[in-house]
Coordinates of C-alpha atoms and ligand atoms in Angstrom, one line a residue:
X1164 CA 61.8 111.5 130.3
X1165 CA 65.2 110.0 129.5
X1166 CA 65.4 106.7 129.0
X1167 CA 67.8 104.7 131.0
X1168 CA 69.8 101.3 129.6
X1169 CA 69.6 98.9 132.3
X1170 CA 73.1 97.4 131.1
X1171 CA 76.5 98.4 132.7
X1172 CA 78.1 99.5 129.8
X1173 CA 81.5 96.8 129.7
X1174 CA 84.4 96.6 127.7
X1175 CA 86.7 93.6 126.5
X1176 CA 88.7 93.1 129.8
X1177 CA 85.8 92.8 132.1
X1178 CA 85.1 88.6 129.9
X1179 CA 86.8 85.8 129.7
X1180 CA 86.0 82.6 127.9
X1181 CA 85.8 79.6 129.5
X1182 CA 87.8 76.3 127.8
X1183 CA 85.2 73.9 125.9
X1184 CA 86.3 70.4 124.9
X1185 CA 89.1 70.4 122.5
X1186 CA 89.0 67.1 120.2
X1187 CA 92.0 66.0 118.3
X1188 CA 90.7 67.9 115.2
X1189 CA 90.8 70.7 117.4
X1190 CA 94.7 72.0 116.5
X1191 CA 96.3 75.3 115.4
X1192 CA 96.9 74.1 112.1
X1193 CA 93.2 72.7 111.7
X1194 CA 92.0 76.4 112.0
X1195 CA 90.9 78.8 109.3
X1196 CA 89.8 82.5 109.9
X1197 CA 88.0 83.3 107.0
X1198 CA 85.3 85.0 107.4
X1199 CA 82.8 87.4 105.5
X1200 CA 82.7 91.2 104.8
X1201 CA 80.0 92.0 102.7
X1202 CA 76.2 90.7 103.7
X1203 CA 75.1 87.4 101.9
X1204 CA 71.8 85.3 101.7
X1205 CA 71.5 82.2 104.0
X1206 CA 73.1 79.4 101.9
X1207 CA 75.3 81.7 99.8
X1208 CA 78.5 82.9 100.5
X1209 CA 79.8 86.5 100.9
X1210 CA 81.3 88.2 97.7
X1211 CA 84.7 89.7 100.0
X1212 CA 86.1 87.2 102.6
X1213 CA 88.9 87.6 104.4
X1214 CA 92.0 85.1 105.4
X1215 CA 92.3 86.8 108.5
X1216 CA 90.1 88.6 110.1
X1217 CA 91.5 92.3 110.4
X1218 CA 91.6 95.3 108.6
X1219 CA 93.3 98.4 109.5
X1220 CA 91.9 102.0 110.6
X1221 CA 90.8 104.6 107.8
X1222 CA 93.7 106.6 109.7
X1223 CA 96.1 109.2 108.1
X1224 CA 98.8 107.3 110.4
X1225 CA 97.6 103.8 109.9
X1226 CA 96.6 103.0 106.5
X1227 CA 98.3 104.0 103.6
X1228 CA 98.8 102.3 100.4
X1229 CA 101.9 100.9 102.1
X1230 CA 100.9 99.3 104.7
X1231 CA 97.5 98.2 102.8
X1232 CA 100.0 96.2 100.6
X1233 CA 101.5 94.5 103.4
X1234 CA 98.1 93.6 105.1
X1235 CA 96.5 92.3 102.1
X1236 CA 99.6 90.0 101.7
X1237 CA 98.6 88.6 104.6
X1238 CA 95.1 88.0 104.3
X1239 CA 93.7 91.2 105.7
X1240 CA 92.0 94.3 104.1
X1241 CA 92.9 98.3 104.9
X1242 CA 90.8 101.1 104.4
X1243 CA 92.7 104.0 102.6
X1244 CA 92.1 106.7 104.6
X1245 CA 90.0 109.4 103.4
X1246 CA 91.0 112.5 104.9
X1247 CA 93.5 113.4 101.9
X1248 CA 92.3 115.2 98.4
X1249 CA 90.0 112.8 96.3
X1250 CA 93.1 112.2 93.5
X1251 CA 95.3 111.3 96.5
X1252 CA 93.6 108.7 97.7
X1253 CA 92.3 107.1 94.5
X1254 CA 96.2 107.2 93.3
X1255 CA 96.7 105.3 96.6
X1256 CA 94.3 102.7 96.0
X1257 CA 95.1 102.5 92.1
X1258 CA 98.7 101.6 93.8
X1259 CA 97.9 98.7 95.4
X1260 CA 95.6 97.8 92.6
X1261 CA 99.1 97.8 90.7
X1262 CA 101.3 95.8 92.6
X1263 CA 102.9 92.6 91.7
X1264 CA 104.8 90.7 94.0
X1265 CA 108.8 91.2 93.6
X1266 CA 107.7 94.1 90.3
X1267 CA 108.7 97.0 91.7
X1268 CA 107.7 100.4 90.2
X1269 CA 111.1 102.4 90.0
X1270 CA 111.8 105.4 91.8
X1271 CA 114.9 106.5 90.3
X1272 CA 114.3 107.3 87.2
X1273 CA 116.1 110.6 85.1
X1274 CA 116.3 112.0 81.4
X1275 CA 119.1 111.6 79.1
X1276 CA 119.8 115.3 79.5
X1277 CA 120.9 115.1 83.1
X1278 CA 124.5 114.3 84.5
X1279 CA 126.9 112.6 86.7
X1280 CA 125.6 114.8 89.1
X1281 CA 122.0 114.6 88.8
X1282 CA 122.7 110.8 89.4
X1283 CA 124.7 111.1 92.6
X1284 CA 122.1 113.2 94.1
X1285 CA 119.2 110.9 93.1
X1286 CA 121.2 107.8 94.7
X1287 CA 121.9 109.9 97.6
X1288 CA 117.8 110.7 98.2
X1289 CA 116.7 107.1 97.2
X1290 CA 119.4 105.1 98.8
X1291 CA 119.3 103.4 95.4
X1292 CA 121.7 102.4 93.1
X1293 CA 119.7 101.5 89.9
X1294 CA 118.6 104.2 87.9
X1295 CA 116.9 104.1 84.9
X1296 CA 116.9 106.5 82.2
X1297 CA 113.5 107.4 80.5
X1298 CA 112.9 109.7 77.4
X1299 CA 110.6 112.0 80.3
X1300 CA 112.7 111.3 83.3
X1301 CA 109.1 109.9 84.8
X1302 CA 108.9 105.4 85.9
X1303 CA 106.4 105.4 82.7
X1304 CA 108.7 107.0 80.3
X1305 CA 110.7 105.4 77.6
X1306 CA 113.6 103.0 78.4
X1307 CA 116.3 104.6 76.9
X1308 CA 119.2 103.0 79.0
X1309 CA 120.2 102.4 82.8
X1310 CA 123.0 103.0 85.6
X1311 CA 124.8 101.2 88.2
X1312 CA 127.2 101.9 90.4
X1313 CA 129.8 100.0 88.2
X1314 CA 129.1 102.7 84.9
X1315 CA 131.3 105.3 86.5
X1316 CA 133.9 106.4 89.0
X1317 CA 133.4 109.5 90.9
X1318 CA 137.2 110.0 91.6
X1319 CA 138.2 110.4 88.3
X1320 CA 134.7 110.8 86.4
X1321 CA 133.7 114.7 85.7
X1322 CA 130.5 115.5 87.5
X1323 CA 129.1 117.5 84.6
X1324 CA 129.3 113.9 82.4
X1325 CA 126.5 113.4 80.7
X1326 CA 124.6 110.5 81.1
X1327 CA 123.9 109.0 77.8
X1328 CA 127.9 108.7 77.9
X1329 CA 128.1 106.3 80.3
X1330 CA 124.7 105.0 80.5
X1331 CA 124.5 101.0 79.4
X1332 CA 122.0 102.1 76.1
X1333 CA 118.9 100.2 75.8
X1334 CA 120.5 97.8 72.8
X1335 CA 122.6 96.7 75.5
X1336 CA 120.4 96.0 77.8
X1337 CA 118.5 92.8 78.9
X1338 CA 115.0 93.2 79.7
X1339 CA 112.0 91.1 80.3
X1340 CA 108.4 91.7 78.1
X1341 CA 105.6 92.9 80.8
X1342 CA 103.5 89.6 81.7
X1343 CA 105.9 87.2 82.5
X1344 CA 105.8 85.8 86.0
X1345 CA 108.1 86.6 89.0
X1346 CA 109.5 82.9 87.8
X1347 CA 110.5 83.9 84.8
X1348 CA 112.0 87.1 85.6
X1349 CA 114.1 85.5 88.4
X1350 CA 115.6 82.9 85.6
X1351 CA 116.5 86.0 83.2
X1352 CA 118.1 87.1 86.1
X1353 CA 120.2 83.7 87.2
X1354 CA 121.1 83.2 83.5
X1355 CA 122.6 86.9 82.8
X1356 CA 123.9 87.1 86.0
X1357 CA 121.8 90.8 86.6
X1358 CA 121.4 92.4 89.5
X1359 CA 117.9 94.3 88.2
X1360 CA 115.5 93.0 85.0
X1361 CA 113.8 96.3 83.5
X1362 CA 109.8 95.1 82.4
X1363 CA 108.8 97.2 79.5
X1364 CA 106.1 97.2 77.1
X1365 CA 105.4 96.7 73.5
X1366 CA 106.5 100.0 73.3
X1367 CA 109.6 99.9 75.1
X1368 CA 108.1 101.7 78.2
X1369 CA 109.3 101.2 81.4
X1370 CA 106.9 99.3 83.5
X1371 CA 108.8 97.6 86.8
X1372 CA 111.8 96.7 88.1
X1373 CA 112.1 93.1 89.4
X1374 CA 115.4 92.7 91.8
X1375 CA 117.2 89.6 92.7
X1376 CA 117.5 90.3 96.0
X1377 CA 113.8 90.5 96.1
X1378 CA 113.0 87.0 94.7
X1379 CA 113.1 85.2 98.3
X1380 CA 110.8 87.6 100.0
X1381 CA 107.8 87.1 96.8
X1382 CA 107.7 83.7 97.2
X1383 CA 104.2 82.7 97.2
X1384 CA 102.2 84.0 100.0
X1385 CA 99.4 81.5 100.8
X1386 CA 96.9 84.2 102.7
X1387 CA 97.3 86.7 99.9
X1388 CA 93.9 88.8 99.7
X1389 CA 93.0 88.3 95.9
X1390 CA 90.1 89.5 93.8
X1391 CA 89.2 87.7 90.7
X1392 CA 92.1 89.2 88.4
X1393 CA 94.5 88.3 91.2
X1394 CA 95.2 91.5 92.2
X1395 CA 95.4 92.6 95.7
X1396 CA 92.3 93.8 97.4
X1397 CA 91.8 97.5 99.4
X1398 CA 89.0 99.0 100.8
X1399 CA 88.4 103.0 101.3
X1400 CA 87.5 105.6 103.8
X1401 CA 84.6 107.9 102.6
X1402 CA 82.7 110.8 104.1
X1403 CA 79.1 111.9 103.7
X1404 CA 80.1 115.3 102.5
X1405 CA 81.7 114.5 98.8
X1406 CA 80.8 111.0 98.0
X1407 CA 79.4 112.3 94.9
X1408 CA 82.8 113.1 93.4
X1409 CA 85.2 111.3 95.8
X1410 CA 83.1 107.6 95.2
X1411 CA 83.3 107.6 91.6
X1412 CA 87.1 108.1 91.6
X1413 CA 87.8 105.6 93.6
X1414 CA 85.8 103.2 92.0
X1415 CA 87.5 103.9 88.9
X1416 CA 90.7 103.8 90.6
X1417 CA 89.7 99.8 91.2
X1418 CA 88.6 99.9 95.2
X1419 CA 87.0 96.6 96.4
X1420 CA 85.2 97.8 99.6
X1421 CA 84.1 101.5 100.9
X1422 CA 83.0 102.9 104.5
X1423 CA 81.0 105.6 105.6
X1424 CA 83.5 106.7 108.0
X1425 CA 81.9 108.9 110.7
X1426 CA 82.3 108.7 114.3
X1427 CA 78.7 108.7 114.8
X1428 CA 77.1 107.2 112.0
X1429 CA 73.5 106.5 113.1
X1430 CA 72.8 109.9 110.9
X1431 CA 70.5 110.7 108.0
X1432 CA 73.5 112.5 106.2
X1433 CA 74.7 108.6 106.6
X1434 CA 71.9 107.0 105.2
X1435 CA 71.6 109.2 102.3
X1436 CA 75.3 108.4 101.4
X1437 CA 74.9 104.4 101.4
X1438 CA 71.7 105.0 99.5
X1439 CA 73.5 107.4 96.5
X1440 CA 76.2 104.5 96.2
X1441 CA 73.4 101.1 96.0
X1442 CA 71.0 103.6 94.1
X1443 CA 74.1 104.8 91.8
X1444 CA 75.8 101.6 91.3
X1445 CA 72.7 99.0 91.0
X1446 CA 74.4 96.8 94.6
X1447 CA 77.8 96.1 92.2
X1448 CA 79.7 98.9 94.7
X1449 CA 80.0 97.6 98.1
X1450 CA 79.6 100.0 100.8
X1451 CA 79.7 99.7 104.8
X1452 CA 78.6 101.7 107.4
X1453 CA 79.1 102.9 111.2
X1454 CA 80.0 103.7 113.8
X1455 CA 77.2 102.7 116.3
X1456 CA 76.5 101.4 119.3
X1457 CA 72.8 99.5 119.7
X1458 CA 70.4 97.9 117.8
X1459 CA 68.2 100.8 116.6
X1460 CA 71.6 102.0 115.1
X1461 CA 72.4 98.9 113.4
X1462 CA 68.9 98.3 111.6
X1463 CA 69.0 102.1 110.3
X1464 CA 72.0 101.5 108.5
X1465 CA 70.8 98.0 107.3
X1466 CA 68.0 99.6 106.0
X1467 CA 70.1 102.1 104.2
X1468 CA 71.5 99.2 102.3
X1469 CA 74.4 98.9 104.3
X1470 CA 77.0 95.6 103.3
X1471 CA 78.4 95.8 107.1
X1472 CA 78.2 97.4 109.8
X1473 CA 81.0 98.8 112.1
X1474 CA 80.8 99.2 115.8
X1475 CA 82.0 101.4 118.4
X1476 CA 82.0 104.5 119.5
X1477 CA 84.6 106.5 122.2
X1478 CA 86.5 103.0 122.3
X1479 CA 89.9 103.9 120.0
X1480 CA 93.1 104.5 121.9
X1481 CA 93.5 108.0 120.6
X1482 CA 89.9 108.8 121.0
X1483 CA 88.3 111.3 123.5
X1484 CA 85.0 111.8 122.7
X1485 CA 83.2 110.1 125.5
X1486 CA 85.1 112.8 127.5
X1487 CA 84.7 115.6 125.0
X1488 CA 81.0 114.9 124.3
X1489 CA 79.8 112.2 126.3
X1490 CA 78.4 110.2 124.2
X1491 CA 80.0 106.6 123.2
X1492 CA 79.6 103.0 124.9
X1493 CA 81.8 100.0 126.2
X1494 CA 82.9 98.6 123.4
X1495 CA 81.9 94.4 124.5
X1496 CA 78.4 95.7 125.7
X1497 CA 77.8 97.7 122.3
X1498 CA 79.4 94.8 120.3
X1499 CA 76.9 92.1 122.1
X1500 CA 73.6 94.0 121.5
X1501 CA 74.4 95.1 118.0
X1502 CA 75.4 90.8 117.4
X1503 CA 72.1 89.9 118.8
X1504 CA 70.4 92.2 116.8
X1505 CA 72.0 91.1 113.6
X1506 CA 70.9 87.3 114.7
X1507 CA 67.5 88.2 115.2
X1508 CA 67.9 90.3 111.2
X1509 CA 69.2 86.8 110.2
X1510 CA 66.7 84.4 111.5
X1511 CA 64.0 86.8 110.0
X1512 CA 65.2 87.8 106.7
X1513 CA 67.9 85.3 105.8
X1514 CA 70.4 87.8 105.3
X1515 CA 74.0 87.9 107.1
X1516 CA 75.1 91.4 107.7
X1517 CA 78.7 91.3 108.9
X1518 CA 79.9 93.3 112.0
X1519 CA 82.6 94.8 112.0
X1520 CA 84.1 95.9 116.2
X1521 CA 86.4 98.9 115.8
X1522 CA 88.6 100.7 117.9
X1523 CA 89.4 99.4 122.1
X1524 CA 91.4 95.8 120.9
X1525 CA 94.5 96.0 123.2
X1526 CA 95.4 92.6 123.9
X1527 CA 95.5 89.7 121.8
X1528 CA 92.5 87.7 123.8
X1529 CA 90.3 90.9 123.5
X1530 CA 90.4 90.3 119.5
X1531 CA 89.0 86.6 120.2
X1532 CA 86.8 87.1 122.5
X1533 CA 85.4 90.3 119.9
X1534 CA 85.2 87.6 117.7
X1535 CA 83.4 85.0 120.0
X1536 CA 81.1 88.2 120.8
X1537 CA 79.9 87.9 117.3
X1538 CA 82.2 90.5 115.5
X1539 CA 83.3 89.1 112.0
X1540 CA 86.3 91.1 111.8
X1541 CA 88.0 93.9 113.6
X1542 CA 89.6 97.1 112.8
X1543 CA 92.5 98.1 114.4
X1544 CA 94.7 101.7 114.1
X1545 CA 97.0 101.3 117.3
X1546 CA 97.8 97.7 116.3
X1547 CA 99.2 98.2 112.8
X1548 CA 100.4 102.1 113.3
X1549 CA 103.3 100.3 115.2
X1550 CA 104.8 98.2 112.2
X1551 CA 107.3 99.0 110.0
X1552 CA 105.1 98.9 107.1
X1553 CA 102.7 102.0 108.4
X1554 CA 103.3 105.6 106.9
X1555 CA 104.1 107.1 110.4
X1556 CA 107.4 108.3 111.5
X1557 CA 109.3 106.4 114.1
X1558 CA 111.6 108.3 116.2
X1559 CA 114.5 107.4 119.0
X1560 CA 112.9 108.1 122.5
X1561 CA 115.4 107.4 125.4
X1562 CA 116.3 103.8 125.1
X1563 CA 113.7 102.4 122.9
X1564 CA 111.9 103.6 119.4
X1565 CA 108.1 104.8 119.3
X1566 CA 106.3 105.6 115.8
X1567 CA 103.8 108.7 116.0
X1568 CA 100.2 107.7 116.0
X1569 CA 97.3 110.6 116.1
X1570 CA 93.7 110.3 115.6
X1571 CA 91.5 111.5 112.9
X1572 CA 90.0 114.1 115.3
X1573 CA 92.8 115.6 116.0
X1574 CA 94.7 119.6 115.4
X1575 CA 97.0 117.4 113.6
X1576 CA 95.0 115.2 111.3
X1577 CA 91.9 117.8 110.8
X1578 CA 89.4 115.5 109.3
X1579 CA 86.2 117.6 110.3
X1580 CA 84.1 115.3 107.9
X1581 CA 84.3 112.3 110.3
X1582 CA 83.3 114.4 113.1
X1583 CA 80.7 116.7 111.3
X1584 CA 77.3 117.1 112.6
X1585 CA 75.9 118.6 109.3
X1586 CA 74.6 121.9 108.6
X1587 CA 76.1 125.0 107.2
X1588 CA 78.8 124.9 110.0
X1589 CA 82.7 125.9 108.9
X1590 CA 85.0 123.1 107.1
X1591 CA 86.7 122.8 110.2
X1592 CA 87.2 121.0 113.7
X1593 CA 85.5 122.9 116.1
X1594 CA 87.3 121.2 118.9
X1595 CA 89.6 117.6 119.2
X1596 CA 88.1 114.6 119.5
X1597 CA 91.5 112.6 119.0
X1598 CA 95.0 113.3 120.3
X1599 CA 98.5 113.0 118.9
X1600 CA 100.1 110.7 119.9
X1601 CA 103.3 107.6 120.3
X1602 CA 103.3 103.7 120.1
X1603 CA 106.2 101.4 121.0
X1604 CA 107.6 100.4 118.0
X1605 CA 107.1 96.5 117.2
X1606 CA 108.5 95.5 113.9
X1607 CA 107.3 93.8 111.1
X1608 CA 104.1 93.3 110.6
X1609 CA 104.3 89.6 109.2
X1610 CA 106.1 88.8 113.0
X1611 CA 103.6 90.6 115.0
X1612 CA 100.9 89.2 113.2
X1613 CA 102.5 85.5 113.1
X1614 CA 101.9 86.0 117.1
X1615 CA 99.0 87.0 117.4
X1616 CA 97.3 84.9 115.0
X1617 CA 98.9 82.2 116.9
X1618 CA 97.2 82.8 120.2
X1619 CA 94.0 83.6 118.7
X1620 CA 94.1 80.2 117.1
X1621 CA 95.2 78.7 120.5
X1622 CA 92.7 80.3 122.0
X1623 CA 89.7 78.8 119.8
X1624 CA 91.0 75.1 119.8
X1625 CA 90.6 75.7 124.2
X1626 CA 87.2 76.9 122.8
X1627 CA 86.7 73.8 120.5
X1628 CA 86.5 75.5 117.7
X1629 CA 88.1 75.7 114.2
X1630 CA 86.5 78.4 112.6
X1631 CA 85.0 81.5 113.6
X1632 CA 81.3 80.6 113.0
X1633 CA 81.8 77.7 115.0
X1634 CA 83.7 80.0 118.1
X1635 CA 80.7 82.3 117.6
X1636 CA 78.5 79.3 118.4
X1637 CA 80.3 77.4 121.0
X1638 CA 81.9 80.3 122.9
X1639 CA 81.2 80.5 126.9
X1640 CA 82.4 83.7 127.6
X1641 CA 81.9 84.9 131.8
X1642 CA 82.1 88.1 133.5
X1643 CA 84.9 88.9 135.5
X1644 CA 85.2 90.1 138.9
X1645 CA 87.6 93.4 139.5
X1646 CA 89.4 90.9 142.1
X1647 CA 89.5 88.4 139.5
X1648 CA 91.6 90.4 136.9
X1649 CA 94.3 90.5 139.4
X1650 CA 94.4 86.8 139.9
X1651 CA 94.5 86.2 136.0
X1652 CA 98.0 88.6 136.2
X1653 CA 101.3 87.6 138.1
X1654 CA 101.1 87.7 141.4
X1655 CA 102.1 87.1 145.0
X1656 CA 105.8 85.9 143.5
X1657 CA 108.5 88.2 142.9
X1658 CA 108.9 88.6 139.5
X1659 CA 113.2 88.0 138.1
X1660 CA 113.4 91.5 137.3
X1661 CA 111.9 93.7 139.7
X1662 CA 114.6 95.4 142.1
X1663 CA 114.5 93.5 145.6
X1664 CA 114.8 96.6 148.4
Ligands
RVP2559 P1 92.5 101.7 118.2 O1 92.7 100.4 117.4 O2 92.1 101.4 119.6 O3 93.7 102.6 118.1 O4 91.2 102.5 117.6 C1 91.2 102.9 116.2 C2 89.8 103.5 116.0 O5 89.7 104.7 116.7 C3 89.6 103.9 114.5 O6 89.3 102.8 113.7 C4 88.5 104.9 114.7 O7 87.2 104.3 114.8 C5 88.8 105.5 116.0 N1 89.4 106.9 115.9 C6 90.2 107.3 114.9 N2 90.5 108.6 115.2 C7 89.9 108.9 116.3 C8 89.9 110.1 117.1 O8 90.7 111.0 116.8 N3 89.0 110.2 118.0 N4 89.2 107.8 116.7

């Protein structure tokens, strides 16, 4: 006979928290969200921790190595998504691996061989008005010489000029030696009066760019993700259908983090993946797992060897699988039994597994209460797919701007992997699980996040609290009444812009 939960099955807008004493120590500034990603011993400290507890959605539309640049910046983590070819992805992660604040990798870039022309139709594609000129025509290649907008005049200049005519050679040029600091650079730049520093090598390849407009924007960023080389950190989407090949490359490629990512993870297919990578890699590659929903689902994957664990299942924003399949539950109640299980796996073992709650966050307050639940950090695709810095396209519709956003079960992105239930079935969708879809466009992410950082912060000094632990501890967090939820809105006023018949 089936076996029925006794527990409604709730999400984040049916709780609210209820104030505890805020002391004087108890400010915005006084907080710090670090908190763990990978499982440590009691008395230890995890090997990945955050500055801020998000990371973004292993998403085609969400995280790319664009926008994983711009979160790590800020103290967050994305997870490249996986449904591209193997090289792809590991070239994405190697690309964040790469970047240096305010050293820009050029993309205007031709051989000597090519002309006037060749140059005003790369400035017209790029928008850009530096071009370098490399022995290959590739970012890599040989400096040979650059062009600005001041090396020649279209009016009276001959389109078929070649460029090593009017090209400023490299002789000529000033350039900075790779390894000197952003500092530096920006003094080169001051004393020469340059627009653009060229950063070769020892053997007078071309390495980066660094521009002076850009110096303002690099200033040091105190949240920065770092690893020990001071390199940005990024984390990967994999699938338990190539891990063989696709893990290795992206470990060479320099990833920090991976996850199994599978819409239902609680899955032998899962647990043989996490145990190739600890087996493969002696514990050095970190590895987490998901999604699930309960207890029975969290210790599987534990047992696999699993560094976190990611919960939720139906929850996302583009996700229809609790209607297409039925299965799935509300993402508080499955986030509050799969915390309590992970305390009990704490007090017996004296190991921390971190939980990761994914998919469901709408407002702000559902991220702190996620976090008072016991989640230690939360993944969001909806969130970040509406920044500038996300790979989507954002398009004019009526009177305001939307960005596309479409889920990984979806015609559109066709990643059967995370939806796969095994067996010799075709490499394909047999039917959607996401849909395709638009967000209101919201800007940069540094603004958004400066918001909503702030609340959550707000929101845990009402709590008493000045790190997450302690919120975890001290939260009181109360159902809410459907009557309720209208009395924490707006209401029985008339609000300054609604039409008065
Ligand atoms: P949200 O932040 O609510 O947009 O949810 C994002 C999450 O939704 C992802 O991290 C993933 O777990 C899930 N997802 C992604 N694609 C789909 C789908 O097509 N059903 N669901």
């Amino acid at each position: 006979m089936a076996h029925y939960i006794k527990e409604v099955s709730r999400t984040f807008g049916e709780y609210l928290l209820i104030p505890s004493l805020t002391t004087k120590e108890c400010t915005p500034d006084n907080v710090s969200l670090k908190t763990p990603v990978v499982k440590f011993r009691q008395g230890e400290t995890s090997k990945i921790q955050l500055n801020i507890p998000f990371v973004s959605a292993v998403m085609q539309a969400v995280s790319d190595d664009g926008l994983a640049i711009a979160l790590a910046r800020n103290g967050g983590l994305s997870f490249i998504f996986g449904s591209q070819p193997i090289e792809s992805q590991a070239e994405m992660v190697r690309r964040v691996k790469k970047f240096k604040a305010g050293f820009v990798v050029s993309d205007s870039n031709l051989r000597p061989d090519c002309t006037l022309q060749d140059v005003v139709r790369l400035k017209e594609q790029t928008g850009h008005a530096s071009v370098a000129i490399t022995d290959d025509g590739t970012p890599n290649g040989k400096l040979l010489g650059m062009i600005t907008s001041r090396d020649y005049r279209l009016k009276t200049d001959p389109l078929d000029k070649p460029v090593v005519d009017f090209m400023t050679p490299f002789e000529n040029l000033i350039v900075g030696k790779l390894g000197l600091t952003l500092s530096e650079a920006n003094t080169i730049i001051w004393d020469h009066k340059l627009n653009c520093l060229p950063i070769i090598d020892d053997n007078q390849r071309l390495q980066y760019f660094v521009f002076r407009k850009d110096y303002d924007n690099h200033i040091e960023n105190p949240n920065e993700l770092l690893d020990s080389h001071k390199k940005l950190m990024v984390g990967a989407g994999i699938n338990s259908r190539d891990f063989k090949e696709r893990v290795p490359a992206l470990v060479d490629a320099g990833v920090d983090v991976l996850v199994v990512d599978s819409s239902d993870g609680f899955s032998e297919w899962q647990y043989e993946t996490i145990r190739w990578i600890k087996e493969t890699y002696n514990e050095e590659v970190k590895v987490g797992g998901g999604n699930v929903v309960d207890k029975e689902g969290f210790l599987y994957l534990v047992k696999a060897g699993a560094d976190f664990v990611k919960v939720g299942i139906g929850g996302g924003s583009i996700c229809i699988t609790r209607e297409q399949k039925g299965i799935g539950r509300g993402q508080a109640t499955a986030l509050i039994e799969v915390c309590q299980a992970r305390q009990e796996y704490f007090e017996q073992t004296g190991i921390y597994i971190p939980i990761c709650s994914d998919g469901g966050l709408v407002h702000d307050y559902h991220m702190t209460l996620a976090l008072a639940m016991g989640a230690d950090f939360l993944m969001m695709g909806r969130y970040f797919a509406r920044f500038d810095e996300s790979p989507s396209k954002k398009l004019a519709i009526g009177n305001s701007y939307v960005k596309e956003y479409w889920g990984e079960g979806s015609n559109r992105a066709q990643n059967w992997q995370r939806y796969d239930m095994g067996g010799n079935s075709k490499a394909a969708l047999k039917f959607e699980e996401g849909v395709d879809s638009y967000v209101p466009y919201a800007g940069k992410m540094k603004d958004n996040l400066e918001i909503t950082l702030g609340k959550i912060k707000s929101t845990m000094c009402s709590c008493g609290s000045v790190t997450i632990p302690q919120l975890q501890e001290r939260a009181k967090i109360t159902l809410v009444s459907s009557t309720s939820i209208v009395e924490g809105g707006a209401h029985d006023v008339i609000l300054k812009d609604t039409k008065i018949q």
